[in-house]
Amino acid sequence: MGKGVLPDDHPNCVAAARSRALLQADVIVLLGARLNWILHFGFPPRFSANVKIIQVDLCAEELSNNVRAASALLGDIKMVTSQLLETVRSESWRFPSDSQWWATLREKITANAQITKALSLQTTLPMNYYTAFHHISELLPKDCIIVSEGANTMDIGRTMLLNHLPRHRLDAGTFGTMGVGPGFAIAAAVLEQAQRVGQKVVCVEGDSAFGFSGMEAETMCRYKLPIIIIVINNNGIYSGVDPETWKAMEKMGDMTTIAPPVTLLPEARYEQVMSAFGGHGYLVRTVEELRTALQDSLKNTQMPSLLNVLIDPTSDRKQQEFPWLTRSNL
């Protein structure tokens, strides 16, 4: 939830080398975050067994939770960091930008960027996650509020949809709660409407996540909130099946026992939920349709829009490489 405090395009942001940075860090200053499932509880093999944690938190009960902090600082983040900075600056200490540590991280960032770029520029249809997010990211305003929830949709979107300002991202958060996206988007849009700052609210949903509270489209239309919902539709939770496979399964017998529980109805027409209430619905299959629909929606200041983006049901996250993961450290 701290995305944007340090802009994602800042030269010191190493989100693209997250795994390597976490594993090889010998000291971590933990600000406003908890060592829960999002940060792998602070445990090996994601973290070094010898890492020293300097934890800053407002809640005493969170200090040394899961991993004992080498230094636990109870207090408001702004006040504590101000005090830390005073000390660091008084000693004129600065970590060298040409160190081997930085070279290692930048090497990994470059390698990951190349893999992501190759996936993003694929022209096969249906699109994959990276192609869809690449073109969405190119068109989104830098100051937009990004709401996101889902499985792969949220995980991949966290790396592909950049935040440039603090408090401009809302997602399923610590508890991974599905169904919060439309409500978050409505709250953000009402606040934006009251402040009249002209920021767009863009809600990026997995198809399963949208199913939890998709009828909030009626609320958006009722109050004429120009929210843009983008449903990344892969026909299931993590993965689904294509229409042909679904038809083949239907011929095999009772779908309640045959269809995998993570599958959803292929190519469900979610955009019609929005158009049913007077909003704008777009069925998107190609890059051209995606860009046109999103550009039209960004221009609309009167009513909400929903882009139903059909992607390959077998699309997945890029392969995760963990050369450090061996039997000895499992």
Short mmCIF file of C-alpha atoms in Angstrom, two decimals:
data_model
loop_
_atom_site.label_atom_id
_atom_site.label_comp_id
_atom_site.label_asym_id
_atom_site.label_seq_id
_atom_site.Cartn_x
_atom_site.Cartn_y
_atom_site.Cartn_z
CA MET A 1 0.00 0.00 0.00
CA GLY A 2 3.04 2.25 0.09
CA LYS A 3 3.45 2.15 -3.68
CA GLY A 4 4.06 5.64 -5.02
CA VAL A 5 5.78 6.99 -1.90
CA LEU A 6 8.88 6.26 -3.94
CA PRO A 7 7.67 6.51 -7.56
CA ASP A 8 7.86 3.20 -9.43
CA ASP A 9 10.06 4.86 -12.07
CA HIS A 10 12.50 6.30 -9.51
CA PRO A 11 16.11 5.16 -10.09
CA ASN A 12 16.28 3.81 -6.52
CA CYS A 13 13.13 1.71 -6.87
CA VAL A 14 14.12 -1.95 -7.28
CA ALA A 15 10.67 -3.55 -7.44
CA ALA A 16 11.70 -5.28 -10.66
CA ALA A 17 14.44 -7.07 -8.71
CA ARG A 18 12.32 -7.66 -5.62
CA SER A 19 13.28 -11.29 -4.97
CA ARG A 20 17.00 -10.65 -5.24
CA ALA A 21 16.82 -7.49 -3.14
CA LEU A 22 14.95 -9.26 -0.33
CA LEU A 23 17.21 -12.30 -0.35
CA GLN A 24 20.55 -10.50 -0.43
CA ALA A 25 19.76 -7.66 1.97
CA ASP A 26 21.73 -7.81 5.21
CA VAL A 27 19.77 -4.97 6.84
CA ILE A 28 16.17 -3.97 6.13
CA VAL A 29 14.42 -0.86 7.42
CA LEU A 30 10.75 -1.81 7.53
CA LEU A 31 8.51 1.27 7.27
CA GLY A 32 4.75 0.99 7.38
CA ALA A 33 4.75 -2.65 6.35
CA ARG A 34 4.26 -5.91 8.22
CA LEU A 35 6.07 -9.20 7.73
CA ASN A 36 2.94 -11.05 6.68
CA TRP A 37 2.21 -13.17 3.60
CA ILE A 38 2.85 -10.20 1.28
CA LEU A 39 6.48 -10.16 2.43
CA HIS A 40 6.72 -13.94 2.93
CA PHE A 41 6.64 -13.45 6.72
CA GLY A 42 10.31 -12.41 6.63
CA PHE A 43 11.39 -16.05 6.49
CA PRO A 44 13.99 -17.91 4.39
CA PRO A 45 14.28 -18.78 1.59
CA ARG A 46 12.89 -15.38 0.52
CA PHE A 47 15.05 -13.62 3.10
CA SER A 48 18.50 -14.30 4.42
CA ALA A 49 18.41 -16.18 7.72
CA ASN A 50 20.84 -13.57 9.11
CA VAL A 51 19.03 -10.43 7.96
CA LYS A 52 18.70 -7.67 10.56
CA ILE A 53 15.32 -5.94 10.65
CA ILE A 54 14.93 -2.33 11.80
CA GLN A 55 11.18 -2.13 12.24
CA VAL A 56 9.26 1.13 12.54
CA ASP A 57 5.59 0.78 13.49
CA LEU A 58 2.87 2.71 15.26
CA CYS A 59 1.42 -0.42 16.87
CA ALA A 60 3.48 -1.98 19.67
CA GLU A 61 1.88 -5.40 19.14
CA GLU A 62 3.24 -5.53 15.57
CA LEU A 63 6.86 -5.10 16.61
CA SER A 64 8.90 -8.32 16.20
CA ASN A 65 5.84 -10.10 14.82
CA ASN A 66 7.04 -13.27 12.96
CA VAL A 67 10.68 -12.12 12.96
CA ARG A 68 12.40 -10.54 15.96
CA ALA A 69 13.56 -7.04 15.08
CA ALA A 70 17.20 -6.17 15.68
CA SER A 71 15.89 -2.69 16.48
CA ALA A 72 12.19 -2.02 17.13
CA LEU A 73 11.19 1.65 16.88
CA LEU A 74 7.70 2.48 18.15
CA GLY A 75 6.35 5.71 16.73
CA ASP A 76 4.91 7.71 13.86
CA ILE A 77 6.80 7.00 10.64
CA LYS A 78 7.26 10.65 9.72
CA MET A 79 8.73 11.52 13.10
CA VAL A 80 10.97 8.44 13.31
CA THR A 81 12.32 8.79 9.77
CA SER A 82 13.01 12.48 10.38
CA GLN A 83 15.11 11.52 13.39
CA LEU A 84 16.91 8.79 11.43
CA LEU A 85 17.69 11.21 8.61
CA GLU A 86 19.10 13.77 11.01
CA THR A 87 21.55 11.18 12.32
CA VAL A 88 22.53 9.87 8.89
CA ARG A 89 23.07 13.38 7.51
CA SER A 90 25.10 14.47 10.52
CA GLU A 91 27.52 11.64 9.84
CA SER A 92 27.66 12.45 6.10
CA TRP A 93 27.14 8.78 5.23
CA ARG A 94 25.95 7.74 1.80
CA PHE A 95 25.78 4.31 0.24
CA PRO A 96 27.89 4.31 -2.95
CA SER A 97 25.87 4.08 -6.16
CA ASP A 98 28.64 2.14 -7.92
CA SER A 99 28.76 -0.71 -5.39
CA GLN A 100 28.56 -4.38 -6.34
CA TRP A 101 25.17 -4.52 -4.59
CA TRP A 102 23.71 -1.92 -6.94
CA ALA A 103 25.36 -3.58 -9.95
CA THR A 104 23.74 -6.90 -9.02
CA LEU A 105 20.30 -5.35 -8.61
CA ARG A 106 20.51 -3.34 -11.83
CA GLU A 107 21.59 -6.45 -13.72
CA LYS A 108 18.52 -8.27 -12.44
CA ILE A 109 16.24 -5.30 -13.20
CA THR A 110 17.50 -5.23 -16.79
CA ALA A 111 17.05 -8.98 -17.23
CA ASN A 112 13.50 -8.91 -15.84
CA ALA A 113 12.63 -5.88 -17.98
CA GLN A 114 13.70 -7.76 -21.10
CA ILE A 115 11.55 -10.77 -20.21
CA THR A 116 8.55 -8.55 -19.45
CA LYS A 117 9.02 -6.57 -22.67
CA ALA A 118 9.08 -9.75 -24.76
CA LEU A 119 5.82 -10.91 -23.16
CA SER A 120 4.27 -7.44 -23.50
CA LEU A 121 4.96 -7.19 -27.23
CA GLN A 122 3.55 -10.58 -28.18
CA THR A 123 0.97 -10.22 -30.96
CA THR A 124 -0.81 -13.55 -30.62
CA LEU A 125 -4.49 -13.62 -29.67
CA PRO A 126 -5.98 -13.92 -27.15
CA MET A 127 -3.69 -11.45 -25.38
CA ASN A 128 -1.68 -12.41 -22.32
CA TYR A 129 -1.62 -10.47 -19.04
CA TYR A 130 1.55 -8.57 -19.91
CA THR A 131 0.31 -7.39 -23.32
CA ALA A 132 -2.92 -6.09 -21.81
CA PHE A 133 -1.18 -4.36 -18.89
CA HIS A 134 1.50 -2.88 -21.12
CA HIS A 135 -1.03 -1.01 -23.24
CA ILE A 136 -3.18 -0.04 -20.26
CA SER A 137 -0.11 1.39 -18.51
CA GLU A 138 0.86 3.41 -21.58
CA LEU A 139 -2.50 5.22 -21.55
CA LEU A 140 -3.20 5.74 -17.85
CA PRO A 141 -2.58 9.26 -16.49
CA LYS A 142 0.27 9.41 -13.99
CA ASP A 143 -1.99 10.87 -11.30
CA CYS A 144 -4.85 8.37 -11.62
CA ILE A 145 -6.11 6.34 -8.66
CA ILE A 146 -5.50 2.65 -9.37
CA VAL A 147 -7.72 0.13 -7.61
CA SER A 148 -6.83 -3.52 -8.14
CA GLU A 149 -7.87 -6.93 -6.92
CA GLY A 150 -7.69 -10.48 -8.14
CA ALA A 151 -5.18 -13.30 -8.29
CA ASN A 152 -2.72 -12.93 -11.18
CA THR A 153 -4.48 -9.71 -12.15
CA MET A 154 -3.46 -8.02 -8.91
CA ASP A 155 -0.02 -9.64 -8.67
CA ILE A 156 1.06 -8.84 -12.22
CA GLY A 157 -0.72 -5.48 -12.19
CA ARG A 158 1.27 -4.46 -9.12
CA THR A 159 4.45 -4.60 -11.22
CA MET A 160 3.04 -3.42 -14.55
CA LEU A 161 0.71 -0.57 -13.56
CA LEU A 162 3.07 2.04 -12.17
CA ASN A 163 2.28 4.43 -9.35
CA HIS A 164 3.96 7.83 -9.33
CA LEU A 165 2.27 9.41 -6.31
CA PRO A 166 1.56 8.20 -2.76
CA ARG A 167 -1.93 7.09 -1.74
CA HIS A 168 -2.90 6.49 -5.34
CA ARG A 169 -3.24 2.70 -5.14
CA LEU A 170 -5.82 0.56 -3.36
CA ASP A 171 -5.81 -3.22 -3.55
CA ALA A 172 -6.89 -6.32 -1.63
CA GLY A 173 -4.20 -5.58 0.93
CA THR A 174 -3.02 -7.55 3.92
CA PHE A 175 -5.88 -10.02 4.04
CA GLY A 176 -6.25 -10.52 0.27
CA THR A 177 -9.95 -9.74 0.54
CA MET A 178 -11.80 -10.20 -2.76
CA GLY A 179 -14.75 -7.97 -3.65
CA VAL A 180 -13.39 -4.73 -2.21
CA GLY A 181 -12.42 -3.19 -5.57
CA PRO A 182 -15.70 -1.57 -6.72
CA GLY A 183 -16.36 -0.21 -3.21
CA PHE A 184 -12.86 1.27 -3.03
CA ALA A 185 -13.35 2.79 -6.49
CA ILE A 186 -16.70 4.33 -5.53
CA ALA A 187 -15.22 5.89 -2.38
CA ALA A 188 -12.26 7.28 -4.36
CA ALA A 189 -14.56 8.64 -7.08
CA VAL A 190 -16.87 10.35 -4.55
CA LEU A 191 -13.85 12.00 -2.91
CA GLU A 192 -12.50 13.06 -6.29
CA GLN A 193 -15.90 14.46 -7.23
CA ALA A 194 -15.99 16.51 -4.03
CA GLN A 195 -12.46 17.84 -4.44
CA ARG A 196 -12.74 18.30 -8.22
CA VAL A 197 -9.07 17.57 -8.84
CA GLY A 198 -9.70 15.82 -12.15
CA GLN A 199 -8.10 12.49 -11.25
CA LYS A 200 -9.40 9.39 -12.99
CA VAL A 201 -10.30 6.32 -10.93
CA VAL A 202 -9.40 3.07 -12.66
CA CYS A 203 -10.48 -0.24 -11.13
CA VAL A 204 -8.58 -3.24 -12.53
CA GLU A 205 -10.36 -6.48 -11.64
CA GLY A 206 -9.82 -10.15 -12.19
CA ASP A 207 -13.00 -11.78 -13.51
CA SER A 208 -13.42 -13.79 -10.31
CA ALA A 209 -12.85 -10.72 -8.11
CA PHE A 210 -15.38 -8.73 -10.14
CA GLY A 211 -17.95 -11.45 -9.52
CA PHE A 212 -17.95 -10.72 -5.78
CA SER A 213 -19.42 -7.21 -6.05
CA GLY A 214 -19.84 -6.43 -9.72
CA MET A 215 -23.39 -5.20 -9.16
CA GLU A 216 -21.86 -2.04 -7.70
CA ALA A 217 -21.91 -0.99 -11.38
CA GLU A 218 -25.46 0.12 -10.61
CA THR A 219 -24.20 2.40 -7.82
CA MET A 220 -21.64 3.93 -10.17
CA CYS A 221 -24.30 4.60 -12.80
CA ARG A 222 -26.83 5.85 -10.24
CA TYR A 223 -24.47 8.57 -9.06
CA LYS A 224 -22.83 9.12 -12.46
CA LEU A 225 -19.33 8.35 -11.20
CA PRO A 226 -16.97 8.17 -14.21
CA ILE A 227 -15.07 5.15 -12.89
CA ILE A 228 -13.30 2.94 -15.41
CA ILE A 229 -13.52 -0.78 -14.60
CA ILE A 230 -11.16 -3.05 -16.50
CA VAL A 231 -11.99 -6.74 -16.08
CA ILE A 232 -9.08 -8.97 -17.06
CA ASN A 233 -11.10 -12.01 -18.12
CA ASN A 234 -9.25 -15.33 -18.27
CA ASN A 235 -12.36 -17.45 -17.61
CA GLY A 236 -11.33 -18.49 -14.14
CA ILE A 237 -9.34 -18.13 -10.93
CA TYR A 238 -5.65 -18.16 -11.90
CA SER A 239 -6.65 -20.07 -15.06
CA GLY A 240 -9.74 -21.13 -16.93
CA VAL A 241 -10.60 -22.95 -20.15
CA ASP A 242 -11.47 -21.75 -23.64
CA PRO A 243 -15.00 -22.05 -25.08
CA GLU A 244 -14.14 -25.16 -27.11
CA THR A 245 -12.81 -26.99 -24.07
CA TRP A 246 -15.89 -25.97 -22.10
CA LYS A 247 -18.19 -27.39 -24.78
CA ALA A 248 -16.19 -30.61 -24.80
CA MET A 249 -16.56 -30.92 -21.02
CA GLU A 250 -20.31 -30.32 -21.28
CA LYS A 251 -20.58 -33.42 -23.50
CA MET A 252 -18.88 -35.51 -20.82
CA GLY A 253 -21.72 -35.26 -18.31
CA ASP A 254 -22.61 -33.31 -15.18
CA MET A 255 -20.58 -30.07 -15.17
CA THR A 256 -20.91 -29.76 -11.39
CA THR A 257 -18.56 -32.73 -11.07
CA ILE A 258 -16.54 -32.33 -14.28
CA ALA A 259 -15.64 -28.63 -14.44
CA PRO A 260 -12.67 -27.64 -12.26
CA PRO A 261 -13.91 -25.44 -9.39
CA VAL A 262 -11.55 -22.62 -10.43
CA THR A 263 -13.14 -22.29 -13.89
CA LEU A 264 -15.77 -19.71 -14.77
CA LEU A 265 -18.09 -19.50 -17.74
CA PRO A 266 -15.87 -18.78 -20.77
CA GLU A 267 -16.02 -15.28 -22.25
CA ALA A 268 -18.72 -14.06 -19.85
CA ARG A 269 -20.10 -10.72 -21.03
CA TYR A 270 -19.30 -8.60 -18.00
CA GLU A 271 -19.47 -5.39 -20.01
CA GLN A 272 -23.22 -5.91 -20.34
CA VAL A 273 -23.57 -5.51 -16.58
CA MET A 274 -22.44 -1.91 -16.97
CA SER A 275 -24.45 -1.17 -20.12
CA ALA A 276 -27.57 -2.60 -18.45
CA PHE A 277 -27.55 0.35 -16.05
CA GLY A 278 -26.74 3.02 -18.64
CA GLY A 279 -22.96 2.99 -18.44
CA HIS A 280 -20.57 2.22 -21.28
CA GLY A 281 -19.57 -1.39 -21.88
CA TYR A 282 -16.78 -2.56 -24.19
CA LEU A 283 -15.94 -6.11 -25.25
CA VAL A 284 -12.19 -6.18 -25.93
CA ARG A 285 -10.31 -8.92 -27.78
CA THR A 286 -7.43 -7.08 -29.48
CA VAL A 287 -4.83 -4.46 -28.63
CA GLU A 288 -6.52 -2.00 -30.96
CA GLU A 289 -9.90 -2.50 -29.27
CA LEU A 290 -8.26 -2.16 -25.85
CA ARG A 291 -6.55 1.12 -26.67
CA THR A 292 -9.63 2.60 -28.35
CA ALA A 293 -11.97 1.60 -25.51
CA LEU A 294 -9.63 2.93 -22.82
CA GLN A 295 -9.03 6.22 -24.64
CA ASP A 296 -12.80 6.70 -25.05
CA SER A 297 -13.37 5.91 -21.36
CA LEU A 298 -10.68 8.33 -20.20
CA LYS A 299 -12.41 11.13 -22.12
CA ASN A 300 -15.79 10.36 -20.55
CA THR A 301 -16.49 12.50 -17.49
CA GLN A 302 -20.21 11.74 -17.10
CA MET A 303 -20.70 7.97 -16.74
CA PRO A 304 -18.73 4.87 -15.76
CA SER A 305 -17.25 2.42 -18.24
CA LEU A 306 -16.39 -1.26 -18.15
CA LEU A 307 -13.82 -2.89 -20.41
CA ASN A 308 -14.20 -6.67 -20.58
CA VAL A 309 -10.71 -7.69 -21.74
CA LEU A 310 -10.62 -11.30 -22.93
CA ILE A 311 -7.18 -12.84 -22.47
CA ASP A 312 -5.70 -16.30 -22.96
CA PRO A 313 -7.12 -18.54 -20.20
CA THR A 314 -3.72 -20.24 -19.93
CA SER A 315 -1.84 -16.95 -19.50
CA ASP A 316 0.26 -16.88 -16.34
CA ARG A 317 2.94 -14.92 -14.53
CA LYS A 318 6.37 -14.91 -16.06
CA GLN A 319 8.46 -17.81 -14.87
CA GLN A 320 9.82 -17.23 -11.39
CA GLU A 321 13.50 -18.10 -11.10
CA PHE A 322 14.87 -19.03 -7.68
CA PRO A 323 18.42 -20.32 -8.23
CA TRP A 324 18.96 -20.09 -4.47
CA LEU A 325 16.16 -22.57 -3.71
CA THR A 326 17.67 -25.98 -3.00
CA ARG A 327 16.84 -28.91 -0.76
CA SER A 328 19.30 -27.61 1.80
CA ASN A 329 17.36 -24.40 2.43
CA LEU A 330 13.80 -25.65 2.12
#
